[in-house]
Coordinates of C-alpha atoms and ligand atoms in Angstrom, one line a residue:
Chain A
X1 CA -14.8 4.1 -34.7
X2 CA -17.9 2.1 -34.4
X3 CA -21.3 3.0 -33.0
X4 CA -20.7 1.2 -29.7
X5 CA -18.1 2.2 -27.1
X6 CA -18.5 -0.9 -25.1
X7 CA -19.7 -4.3 -26.1
X8 CA -20.0 -7.7 -24.4
X9 CA -20.6 -10.9 -26.4
X10 CA -21.8 -14.0 -24.7
X11 CA -20.4 -13.0 -21.3
X12 CA -20.7 -15.9 -18.9
X13 CA -19.4 -16.4 -15.3
X14 CA -19.7 -19.6 -13.3
X15 CA -18.8 -19.8 -9.6
X16 CA -18.3 -23.5 -8.9
X17 CA -21.3 -24.6 -10.9
X18 CA -23.5 -21.6 -10.1
X19 CA -24.1 -19.4 -13.1
X20 CA -23.9 -15.8 -11.9
X21 CA -23.9 -14.4 -15.4
X22 CA -25.1 -16.3 -18.4
X23 CA -24.6 -15.4 -22.1
X24 CA -25.0 -11.6 -21.6
X25 CA -24.9 -9.6 -24.8
X26 CA -24.6 -5.9 -24.2
X27 CA -24.0 -2.9 -26.5
X28 CA -23.5 0.5 -25.0
X29 CA -23.8 3.3 -27.6
X30 CA -21.0 5.8 -27.6
X31 CA -21.9 9.0 -25.7
X32 CA -24.9 7.5 -24.1
X33 CA -25.9 6.8 -20.5
X34 CA -26.9 3.2 -20.3
X35 CA -28.5 1.6 -17.2
X36 CA -28.1 -2.0 -16.1
X37 CA -30.8 -2.8 -13.6
X38 CA -32.3 -5.9 -12.0
X39 CA -33.2 -7.4 -8.7
X40 CA -30.6 -8.1 -6.0
X41 CA -28.3 -10.9 -7.0
X42 CA -29.2 -10.6 -10.7
X43 CA -25.5 -10.4 -11.6
X44 CA -25.0 -6.7 -12.2
X45 CA -21.9 -6.3 -10.2
X46 CA -20.5 -9.5 -11.6
X47 CA -21.1 -8.1 -15.1
X48 CA -19.0 -5.0 -14.1
X49 CA -16.3 -7.2 -12.7
X50 CA -16.2 -9.1 -16.0
X51 CA -16.2 -6.0 -18.2
X52 CA -13.3 -4.5 -16.3
X53 CA -11.5 -7.8 -15.7
X54 CA -11.7 -7.6 -12.0
X55 CA -13.0 -11.2 -12.6
X56 CA -12.0 -13.3 -15.6
X57 CA -15.0 -14.5 -17.6
X58 CA -15.7 -18.2 -17.9
X59 CA -16.5 -17.4 -21.6
X60 CA -17.4 -14.5 -23.8
X61 CA -15.7 -11.4 -25.0
X62 CA -15.5 -7.8 -24.2
X63 CA -14.8 -5.0 -26.7
X64 CA -13.8 -1.5 -26.0
X65 CA -14.1 0.8 -29.1
X66 CA -14.3 -2.4 -31.1
X67 CA -11.0 -3.7 -29.8
X68 CA -11.0 -7.0 -27.9
X69 CA -9.9 -6.3 -24.3
X70 CA -10.9 -9.7 -22.9
X71 CA -7.3 -10.7 -22.4
X72 CA -6.1 -7.6 -20.7
X73 CA -5.4 -7.2 -17.0
X74 CA -7.7 -4.9 -15.1
X75 CA -5.0 -2.2 -14.8
X76 CA -4.6 -2.3 -18.6
X77 CA -8.3 -2.0 -19.1
X78 CA -8.3 1.1 -17.0
X79 CA -5.4 2.5 -19.0
X80 CA -7.4 1.9 -22.2
X81 CA -10.1 4.2 -20.8
X82 CA -12.6 1.9 -19.2
X83 CA -12.8 2.8 -15.5
X84 CA -15.2 1.7 -12.9
X85 CA -16.4 2.6 -9.4
X86 CA -17.3 0.0 -6.8
X87 CA -20.6 -0.8 -5.2
X88 CA -18.9 -1.0 -1.8
X89 CA -17.2 2.3 -1.4
X90 CA -13.7 1.9 -2.6
X91 CA -11.8 4.8 -1.1
X92 CA -8.3 4.9 0.5
X93 CA -9.4 5.4 4.1
X94 CA -6.1 6.7 5.5
X95 CA -5.5 9.1 2.7
X96 CA -7.1 12.5 2.7
X97 CA -9.7 13.4 0.1
X98 CA -7.1 15.4 -1.8
X99 CA -4.7 12.5 -1.7
X100 CA -7.4 10.0 -2.8
X101 CA -7.9 12.0 -6.0
X102 CA -4.3 13.0 -6.5
X103 CA -3.1 9.4 -6.4
X104 CA -5.6 8.6 -9.2
X105 CA -4.3 11.6 -11.2
X106 CA -0.8 10.1 -10.8
X107 CA -2.0 7.2 -12.9
X108 CA -1.4 9.2 -16.0
X109 CA 1.3 11.5 -14.7
X110 CA 4.5 9.5 -14.7
X111 CA 5.5 10.2 -11.1
X112 CA 4.2 7.1 -9.5
X113 CA 7.6 5.4 -9.2
X114 CA 9.5 8.5 -8.1
X115 CA 10.5 7.6 -4.6
X116 CA 13.4 10.2 -4.5
X117 CA 11.2 13.2 -5.2
X118 CA 9.3 15.2 -2.7
X119 CA 5.5 15.7 -3.0
X120 CA 6.3 18.9 -4.9
X121 CA 6.6 16.7 -7.9
X122 CA 2.8 16.2 -7.7
X123 CA 1.8 19.6 -6.6
X124 CA 0.9 20.4 -10.2
X125 CA -1.9 17.9 -9.7
X126 CA -3.4 19.7 -6.7
X127 CA -5.4 22.2 -8.7
X128 CA -7.1 19.5 -10.8
X129 CA -7.7 17.5 -7.6
X130 CA -9.4 20.4 -5.9
X131 CA -11.5 21.1 -8.9
X132 CA -12.7 17.4 -9.0
X133 CA -13.4 17.5 -5.3
X134 CA -15.4 20.8 -5.8
X135 CA -17.4 19.1 -8.5
X136 CA -18.7 16.4 -6.2
X137 CA -19.2 18.8 -3.2
X138 CA -16.1 17.9 -1.2
X139 CA -14.4 21.2 -1.8
X140 CA -14.2 22.0 1.9
X141 CA -13.0 18.5 3.0
X142 CA -9.9 18.2 0.9
X143 CA -7.8 17.5 4.0
X144 CA -10.2 15.2 5.8
X145 CA -9.2 11.5 5.8
X146 CA -11.6 9.5 3.7
X147 CA -12.4 7.3 6.6
X148 CA -14.0 10.2 8.4
X149 CA -16.5 10.9 5.6
X150 CA -20.1 9.9 5.8
X151 CA -21.2 7.0 3.5
X152 CA -22.7 9.3 0.9
X153 CA -19.6 11.5 0.8
X154 CA -17.5 8.5 0.3
X155 CA -19.5 7.6 -2.8
X156 CA -19.0 11.2 -4.0
X157 CA -15.2 10.9 -3.4
X158 CA -15.2 7.7 -5.3
X159 CA -16.8 9.3 -8.3
X160 CA -14.2 12.1 -8.2
X161 CA -11.4 9.5 -8.1
X162 CA -12.9 7.7 -11.1
X163 CA -13.3 11.0 -13.0
X164 CA -9.6 11.8 -12.3
X165 CA -8.7 9.2 -14.9
X166 CA -10.8 11.1 -17.5
X167 CA -12.2 7.8 -18.7
X168 CA -13.8 7.3 -22.1
X169 CA -16.2 4.8 -20.6
X170 CA -17.2 4.9 -17.0
X171 CA -19.0 2.2 -15.1
X172 CA -20.8 3.3 -12.0
X173 CA -22.0 0.6 -9.6
X174 CA -24.9 2.1 -7.6
X175 CA -23.4 5.6 -7.3
X176 CA -26.3 7.0 -5.2
X177 CA -26.7 4.0 -2.9
X178 CA -26.7 5.1 0.8
X179 CA -27.0 8.8 -0.1
X180 CA -29.5 11.1 1.5
X181 CA -32.1 12.9 -0.7
X182 CA -30.1 16.1 -0.6
X183 CA -27.1 14.4 -2.1
X184 CA -28.8 12.3 -4.8
X185 CA -29.7 15.3 -7.0
X186 CA -26.3 16.9 -7.2
X187 CA -24.7 13.6 -8.0
X188 CA -27.3 12.9 -10.7
X189 CA -26.6 16.3 -12.1
X190 CA -22.9 15.7 -12.0
X191 CA -23.3 12.4 -13.8
X192 CA -25.3 14.1 -16.5
X193 CA -22.7 16.8 -16.7
X194 CA -19.7 14.5 -17.0
X195 CA -21.4 12.3 -19.5
X196 CA -20.6 14.9 -22.1
X197 CA -18.0 13.3 -24.3
X198 CA -18.1 10.1 -22.4
X199 CA -20.0 6.8 -22.3
X200 CA -21.5 5.7 -19.0
X201 CA -22.9 2.4 -17.9
X202 CA -24.6 2.6 -14.6
X203 CA -26.1 0.2 -12.1
X204 CA -28.8 2.0 -10.2
X205 CA -31.7 0.9 -8.0
X206 CA -33.2 4.3 -7.8
X207 CA -35.6 4.2 -10.8
X208 CA -36.2 8.0 -10.8
X209 CA -32.5 8.5 -11.3
X210 CA -32.5 5.9 -14.0
X211 CA -35.5 7.5 -15.8
X212 CA -34.0 10.9 -15.7
X213 CA -30.5 10.0 -16.8
X214 CA -30.6 7.0 -19.1
X215 CA -31.5 6.6 -22.7
X216 CA -31.3 2.9 -22.7
X217 CA -31.9 0.3 -20.1
X218 CA -30.9 -3.4 -19.9
X219 CA -32.7 -5.5 -17.3
X220 CA -30.9 -8.5 -15.9
X221 CA -32.4 -11.3 -14.0
X222 CA -30.8 -14.6 -12.8
X223 CA -27.7 -13.6 -14.7
X224 CA -29.5 -13.3 -18.0
X225 CA -30.7 -10.3 -20.0
X226 CA -34.5 -10.1 -19.5
X227 CA -35.1 -7.2 -21.9
X228 CA -33.6 -4.0 -23.2
X229 CA -35.1 -0.8 -24.4
X230 CA -35.9 2.8 -23.4
X231 CA -37.3 3.5 -20.0
X232 CA -40.9 3.7 -21.2
X233 CA -40.7 0.3 -23.0
X234 CA -38.9 -1.5 -20.2
X235 CA -41.1 -0.2 -17.4
X236 CA -44.2 -1.4 -19.1
X237 CA -42.8 -4.8 -19.9
X238 CA -44.9 -7.4 -18.0
X239 CA -41.9 -9.6 -17.5
X240 CA -39.9 -6.8 -15.9
X241 CA -42.8 -6.0 -13.7
X242 CA -43.1 -9.6 -12.5
X243 CA -39.3 -9.8 -12.0
X244 CA -39.3 -6.8 -9.8
X245 CA -42.5 -7.8 -7.9
X246 CA -41.5 -11.4 -7.6
X247 CA -37.9 -10.4 -7.2
X248 CA -38.1 -10.3 -3.5
X249 CA -37.3 -14.0 -3.2
X250 CA -33.9 -13.5 -4.8
Chain B
X1 CA 8.4 25.3 15.2
X2 CA 8.2 22.8 18.0
X3 CA 9.3 20.3 15.5
X4 CA 12.6 22.1 14.9
X5 CA 13.2 22.6 18.6
X6 CA 12.7 18.9 19.0
X7 CA 15.1 18.1 16.2
X8 CA 17.7 20.4 17.6
X9 CA 17.5 18.9 21.0
X10 CA 17.7 15.4 19.5
X11 CA 20.8 16.4 17.5
X12 CA 22.5 17.7 20.6
X13 CA 21.6 14.6 22.6
X14 CA 22.9 12.4 19.8
X15 CA 26.2 14.3 19.6
X16 CA 27.0 14.2 23.3
X17 CA 25.5 10.8 24.1
X18 CA 28.6 8.7 23.6
X19 CA 30.3 10.6 26.5
X20 CA 27.7 9.3 28.8
X21 CA 26.5 6.0 27.4
X22 CA 28.6 3.1 26.1
X23 CA 29.0 3.9 22.4
X24 CA 28.5 0.2 21.3
X25 CA 25.1 0.2 22.9
X26 CA 24.2 3.5 21.2
X27 CA 25.4 2.2 17.8
X28 CA 23.4 -1.0 18.2
X29 CA 20.4 1.2 18.8
X30 CA 21.1 3.2 15.7
X31 CA 21.5 0.0 13.6
X32 CA 18.1 -1.3 14.8
X33 CA 16.5 2.1 14.2
X34 CA 17.4 1.9 10.5
X35 CA 16.5 -1.8 10.4
X36 CA 13.1 -1.1 12.1
X37 CA 12.4 1.8 9.6
X38 CA 13.0 -0.5 6.7
X39 CA 10.5 -2.9 8.2
X40 CA 8.1 0.0 8.8
X41 CA 8.3 0.9 5.1
X42 CA 6.9 -2.5 4.2
X43 CA 4.3 -3.1 6.9
X44 CA 3.4 0.4 7.9
X45 CA 3.4 2.0 4.4
X46 CA 2.8 -0.9 2.0
X47 CA 0.9 -3.3 4.2
X48 CA 3.4 -6.1 3.5
X49 CA 4.2 -8.3 6.5
X50 CA 7.6 -9.7 5.9
X51 CA 8.2 -12.6 8.3
X52 CA 11.8 -13.1 7.2
X53 CA 13.1 -9.6 7.3
X54 CA 16.2 -10.6 9.2
X55 CA 17.6 -12.2 6.1
X56 CA 18.4 -8.8 4.7
X57 CA 19.9 -7.6 7.9
X58 CA 21.9 -10.8 8.5
X59 CA 23.1 -11.3 5.0
X60 CA 23.9 -7.6 4.9
X61 CA 26.1 -8.1 7.9
X62 CA 27.9 -11.0 6.3
X63 CA 28.5 -9.1 3.0
X64 CA 29.6 -5.9 4.7
X65 CA 31.8 -7.8 7.1
X66 CA 33.3 -9.9 4.3
X67 CA 34.0 -6.9 2.1
X68 CA 36.0 -5.3 4.9
X69 CA 37.7 -8.4 6.1
X70 CA 38.5 -10.3 2.9
X71 CA 37.8 -7.7 0.3
X72 CA 39.8 -5.0 2.0
X73 CA 37.3 -2.4 1.1
X74 CA 36.9 0.9 2.9
X75 CA 34.0 1.0 5.3
X76 CA 31.7 3.2 3.2
X77 CA 32.1 0.9 0.2
X78 CA 31.4 -2.1 2.4
X79 CA 28.2 -0.4 3.6
X80 CA 27.2 0.5 0.1
X81 CA 28.0 -3.0 -1.2
X82 CA 25.9 -4.6 1.4
X83 CA 23.0 -2.2 0.8
X84 CA 23.1 -2.8 -3.0
X85 CA 23.4 -6.5 -2.7
X86 CA 20.5 -6.7 -0.3
X87 CA 18.4 -4.4 -2.6
X88 CA 19.0 -6.9 -5.3
X89 CA 18.0 -9.8 -3.0
X90 CA 14.9 -7.7 -2.1
X91 CA 14.1 -7.3 -5.7
X92 CA 14.3 -11.1 -6.3
X93 CA 12.2 -11.8 -3.2
X94 CA 9.7 -9.3 -4.6
X95 CA 9.5 -11.0 -7.9
X96 CA 8.7 -14.2 -6.2
X97 CA 6.3 -13.0 -3.5
X98 CA 4.7 -9.7 -4.5
X99 CA 1.8 -11.2 -6.3
X100 CA 0.6 -12.7 -3.1
X101 CA -0.9 -10.7 -0.3
X102 CA -1.3 -11.1 3.5
X103 CA -0.3 -14.3 5.1
X104 CA 0.9 -15.9 1.9
X105 CA 3.4 -13.1 1.4
X106 CA 4.5 -13.5 5.0
X107 CA 5.0 -17.3 4.6
X108 CA 6.9 -17.0 1.3
X109 CA 9.3 -14.4 2.8
X110 CA 9.8 -16.7 5.8
X111 CA 10.6 -19.6 3.5
X112 CA 13.0 -17.6 1.5
X113 CA 14.7 -16.4 4.7
X114 CA 15.1 -20.0 5.9
X115 CA 16.6 -20.9 2.5
X116 CA 19.1 -18.0 2.8
X117 CA 19.9 -19.1 6.3
X118 CA 20.7 -22.6 5.1
X119 CA 22.8 -21.2 2.2
X120 CA 24.9 -19.1 4.5
X121 CA 25.3 -22.0 6.9
X122 CA 26.8 -24.0 4.1
X123 CA 28.7 -21.3 2.3
X124 CA 32.5 -21.5 2.7
X125 CA 33.1 -17.9 3.5
X126 CA 30.7 -17.6 6.4
X127 CA 32.6 -20.1 8.7
X128 CA 29.4 -21.9 9.6
X129 CA 28.3 -21.8 13.2
X130 CA 31.3 -19.6 14.2
X131 CA 30.3 -16.8 11.9
X132 CA 32.6 -14.1 10.6
X133 CA 34.7 -12.9 13.5
X134 CA 37.1 -10.1 14.1
X135 CA 35.8 -8.0 11.3
X136 CA 38.1 -5.0 11.0
X137 CA 36.7 -1.5 11.0
X138 CA 38.4 -0.3 7.8
X139 CA 39.2 3.3 7.2
X140 CA 36.6 5.7 5.9
X141 CA 37.4 6.6 2.3
X142 CA 40.5 4.6 2.9
X143 CA 42.1 7.5 4.9
X144 CA 40.0 8.4 8.0
X145 CA 40.5 6.1 10.9
X146 CA 37.2 5.0 12.5
X147 CA 38.5 2.0 14.5
X148 CA 37.8 3.6 17.9
X149 CA 34.3 3.3 19.3
X150 CA 33.9 7.1 19.5
X151 CA 34.9 7.9 15.9
X152 CA 32.8 4.9 14.6
X153 CA 29.9 6.2 16.5
X154 CA 29.8 9.5 14.6
X155 CA 30.1 7.7 11.3
X156 CA 27.2 5.3 12.2
X157 CA 25.2 8.3 13.5
X158 CA 25.7 10.2 10.2
X159 CA 24.8 7.1 8.1
X160 CA 21.8 6.3 10.2
X161 CA 20.5 9.9 10.0
X162 CA 21.0 9.8 6.2
X163 CA 19.2 6.4 6.0
X164 CA 16.3 7.6 8.1
X165 CA 16.1 10.8 6.0
X166 CA 16.0 8.5 2.9
X167 CA 13.2 6.5 4.5
X168 CA 11.3 9.8 5.1
X169 CA 11.9 10.9 1.5
X170 CA 10.4 7.6 0.3
X171 CA 7.2 7.7 2.4
X172 CA 6.7 11.4 1.5
X173 CA 7.2 11.0 -2.2
X174 CA 4.8 10.5 -5.0
X175 CA 5.7 6.8 -4.8
X176 CA 5.0 6.8 -1.1
X177 CA 1.5 8.1 -1.8
X178 CA 0.9 5.4 -4.3
X179 CA 2.2 2.8 -1.9
X180 CA -0.1 3.9 0.9
X181 CA -3.1 3.8 -1.5
X182 CA -2.2 0.2 -2.4
X183 CA -2.0 -0.6 1.3
X184 CA -5.4 0.9 1.8
X185 CA -7.2 -0.7 -1.2
X186 CA -5.2 -2.7 -3.6
X187 CA -8.2 -3.6 -5.8
X188 CA -9.1 0.0 -6.3
X189 CA -5.6 0.9 -7.3
X190 CA -5.7 -1.8 -9.9
X191 CA -8.9 -0.5 -11.3
X192 CA -7.3 2.9 -11.6
X193 CA -4.6 1.5 -13.8
X194 CA -1.8 0.7 -11.4
X195 CA -0.1 -2.6 -11.3
X196 CA 0.3 -3.1 -7.5
X197 CA 3.0 -5.7 -7.5
X198 CA 5.4 -3.5 -9.4
X199 CA 5.2 -1.0 -6.5
X200 CA 5.5 -3.7 -3.9
X201 CA 8.6 -5.0 -5.6
X202 CA 10.1 -1.5 -5.5
X203 CA 9.2 -1.1 -1.9
X204 CA 10.8 -4.5 -1.1
X205 CA 13.9 -3.5 -3.0
X206 CA 14.3 -0.2 -1.1
X207 CA 13.4 -1.7 2.2
X208 CA 15.9 -4.6 1.8
X209 CA 18.6 -2.1 0.8
X210 CA 18.1 -0.2 4.1
X211 CA 18.0 -3.4 6.1
X212 CA 21.3 -4.5 4.4
X213 CA 22.9 -1.2 5.3
X214 CA 21.8 -1.7 8.9
X215 CA 23.3 -5.1 9.0
X216 CA 26.6 -4.0 7.6
X217 CA 26.7 -1.2 10.1
X218 CA 26.1 -3.8 12.8
X219 CA 28.9 -5.9 11.5
X220 CA 31.3 -3.0 11.8
X221 CA 30.0 -2.1 15.3
X222 CA 30.2 -5.5 16.9
X223 CA 32.9 -6.8 14.5
X224 CA 31.0 -10.0 14.0
X225 CA 28.4 -11.5 11.7
X226 CA 26.7 -14.7 12.6
X227 CA 23.7 -16.8 11.6
X228 CA 21.8 -15.4 14.6
X229 CA 21.5 -12.1 12.7
X230 CA 19.3 -13.7 10.1
X231 CA 17.4 -16.0 12.5
X232 CA 13.7 -16.0 13.0
X233 CA 14.4 -14.6 16.4
X234 CA 15.7 -11.3 14.9
X235 CA 12.8 -11.2 12.4
X236 CA 10.4 -11.5 15.4
X237 CA 12.3 -8.8 17.3
X238 CA 11.9 -6.4 14.5
X239 CA 8.2 -7.0 14.3
X240 CA 8.0 -6.4 18.1
X241 CA 10.0 -3.1 17.8
X242 CA 7.8 -1.8 15.0
X243 CA 4.5 -2.7 16.8
X244 CA 5.8 -1.4 20.2
X245 CA 6.6 2.1 18.7
X246 CA 3.7 2.2 16.3
X247 CA 3.5 1.3 12.7
X248 CA 3.0 3.8 9.9
X249 CA 4.4 6.6 11.9
X250 CA 7.9 7.8 11.1
X251 CA 9.1 7.9 14.7
X252 CA 7.2 4.8 16.1
X253 CA 9.5 2.0 15.0
X254 CA 12.6 4.1 15.6
X255 CA 11.5 4.7 19.2
X256 CA 10.5 1.0 19.5
X257 CA 14.0 -0.1 18.3
X258 CA 15.6 2.1 21.0
X259 CA 13.3 0.8 23.7
X260 CA 13.7 -2.8 22.8
X261 CA 17.5 -2.7 22.6
X262 CA 17.7 -0.9 25.9
X263 CA 15.2 -3.3 27.5
X264 CA 17.1 -6.3 26.2
X265 CA 20.4 -4.8 27.5
X266 CA 18.9 -4.1 30.8
X267 CA 17.1 -7.4 31.2
X268 CA 20.2 -9.4 30.3
X269 CA 21.0 -9.7 34.0
X270 CA 17.7 -11.5 34.6
X271 CA 18.6 -14.4 32.3
X272 CA 15.6 -16.5 31.4
X273 CA 13.2 -14.1 33.0
X274 CA 14.1 -11.5 30.3
X275 CA 11.9 -13.4 27.8
X276 CA 9.0 -13.4 30.1
X277 CA 9.3 -9.7 30.9
X278 CA 9.6 -8.9 27.2
X279 CA 6.6 -11.0 26.4
X280 CA 4.5 -9.3 29.1
X281 CA 5.5 -5.9 27.7
X282 CA 4.5 -7.0 24.3
X283 CA 1.1 -8.3 25.5
X284 CA 0.4 -5.0 27.4
X285 CA 1.2 -2.9 24.3
X286 CA -0.9 -5.1 22.0
X287 CA -3.8 -5.0 24.4
X288 CA -3.8 -1.4 25.5
X289 CA -1.7 0.5 23.0
X290 CA -3.0 -0.8 19.7
X291 CA -1.4 2.1 17.8
X292 CA 1.9 1.6 19.6
X293 CA 3.5 4.1 22.0
X294 CA 4.1 6.8 19.4
X295 CA 0.8 6.2 17.6
X296 CA -1.1 6.5 20.9
X297 CA 0.8 9.6 21.8
X298 CA 0.0 11.2 18.5
X299 CA -3.7 10.3 18.8
X300 CA -3.8 11.7 22.3
X301 CA -2.2 15.0 21.2
X302 CA -4.6 15.2 18.2
X303 CA -7.6 14.7 20.6
X304 CA -6.3 17.5 22.8
X305 CA -5.9 19.8 19.9
X306 CA -9.3 19.0 18.7
X307 CA -10.8 19.8 22.1
X308 CA -8.9 23.0 22.6
Ligands
ATP401 N1 -17.1 -14.3 -5.9 C1 -18.3 -14.9 -5.9 N2 -18.3 -16.3 -5.6 C2 -19.5 -16.9 -5.5 N3 -20.7 -16.4 -5.9 C3 -20.7 -15.1 -6.2 C4 -19.5 -14.3 -6.2 N4 -19.8 -13.0 -6.6 C5 -21.1 -13.0 -6.7 N5 -21.7 -14.2 -6.5 C6 -23.1 -14.6 -6.7 O1 -23.5 -14.2 -8.0 C7 -24.8 -13.6 -7.9 C8 -24.8 -12.3 -8.5 O2 -24.2 -11.4 -7.7 P1 -24.0 -9.8 -8.0 O3 -23.2 -9.3 -6.9 O4 -23.4 -9.7 -9.4 O5 -25.4 -9.3 -8.0 P2 -26.0 -7.8 -8.2 O6 -26.9 -7.8 -9.3 O7 -24.9 -6.9 -8.2 O8 -26.8 -7.6 -6.8 P3 -27.0 -6.4 -5.9 O9 -28.1 -5.6 -6.4 O10 -27.3 -7.0 -4.6 O11 -25.7 -5.6 -5.8 C9 -25.3 -13.6 -6.5 O12 -26.1 -14.8 -6.3 C10 -24.0 -13.8 -5.7 O13 -24.2 -14.5 -4.5
MG402 MG1 -24.2 -5.3 -7.0

């Protein structure tokens, strides 16, 4: 296997003449935590959508472990081991926390079509589901419907759901957005912990989270890569400083 | 515990009911309970609004009726045949429509149901506007006579209970869990490696099979199958039943079906006014009981428990 777990070549997305993402080249080293940052509207989420085939790129290619996945459907991309979370909390509101995670565990369990079986058929997954909920601090809310959770807890639940697939490469879109101070640190620790044996690409506005987690950072602006490097390099780059200072007008 | 007492009471009521109420009316209620449950499986548990759901009911009635009248099959085989044929139709409808969501799905199913309507209007065995009349109630397993209203009632009751149990099994199965997740957030399910339309197609197949069974039962009860059974009017009625009782609850659409059949029966004496009264009831429910009667009751009980 090559050095890079995830690679984008010349990724471009046009929405009716508007270039949301232009010629993005990105290489995410295996086993690393890589940040994608940039001002609002820079195209970060669109990049995620392209990488996971939630959107089809106008042009460009995506490689997972060196294999071209550009033509796969998003469900297939997930099955290949590239799983994302969403910026807008994507939970299943009328399912309990336990069910939220368990349904994700069903993805690799072979029970998903079994309409004639009772839920005993998936009770073997409960233990793992509880474990994942415990990891994100939802151990006591297993039977709470997701819709009743606070915003920050929903984000935590989404991370647990994403982890349920045991992905090789995990894309997290602003995992700590909307979380209170007390929640950010445990989630940061969790991300660090689960990064063991995985590759993570993360979009994050909280720069202290970025600096503590990420080895490498790619800065996006107006849909293009502005620069890439370690936190120290990037944060001293004059162009990046202007982009962030002048980025208000985005 | 209370649940078991409730079920026991229901069982007793169901068993003695035909001695107090006209069995044909009771059987009609049972048929619509099964039909409403099949609709609930789609809209309540999969988030699919099927605007032409009567096609499965109506065509199921024709097929069940035809199998008994012309095919000479015993009644349980006629039921089974109708259910399987409609499941197959549901599968085809799913292949065509499942990639679309929301209003597009609704419109496609409506269009297909109009097409089936036209097909059955023209087909030689349906006798056009007259419909299939004087459908015999063939013997159960070819030996047990169920031609009297009372004996047929117990058969229809048993089949309906089995059908509703099957519906319960589906929604409380691993598949049911996946289905509810797709209803809640399809995009997220896709990003977790599921292909939503496959599950929707299966849901449509199962739902159509149940609706076909309901239609075949109806054909044996009223001994007639007509184009009215697959008209838009019936598709609308079933939506009304499900919303009145409460979608996404097991009991809601079942209760809704019973209420609407009783209401229609009772209002028949008022002629044209029946529609106005029905419409007003619908309006009140939509405005004040958004979760349907059973849904509101459940929410009310839950609040009481939470306060206690
Ligand atoms: N489906 C779409 N159709 C049209 N324009 C879109 C669409 N999705 C995104 N855009 C536009 O593309 C640009 C990039 O959006 P994107 O959501 O990728 O930004 P982002 O970097 O994730 O921003 P934020 O930090 O606010 O999340 C924005 O100008 C946005 O309006
Ligand atoms: Mg974004």
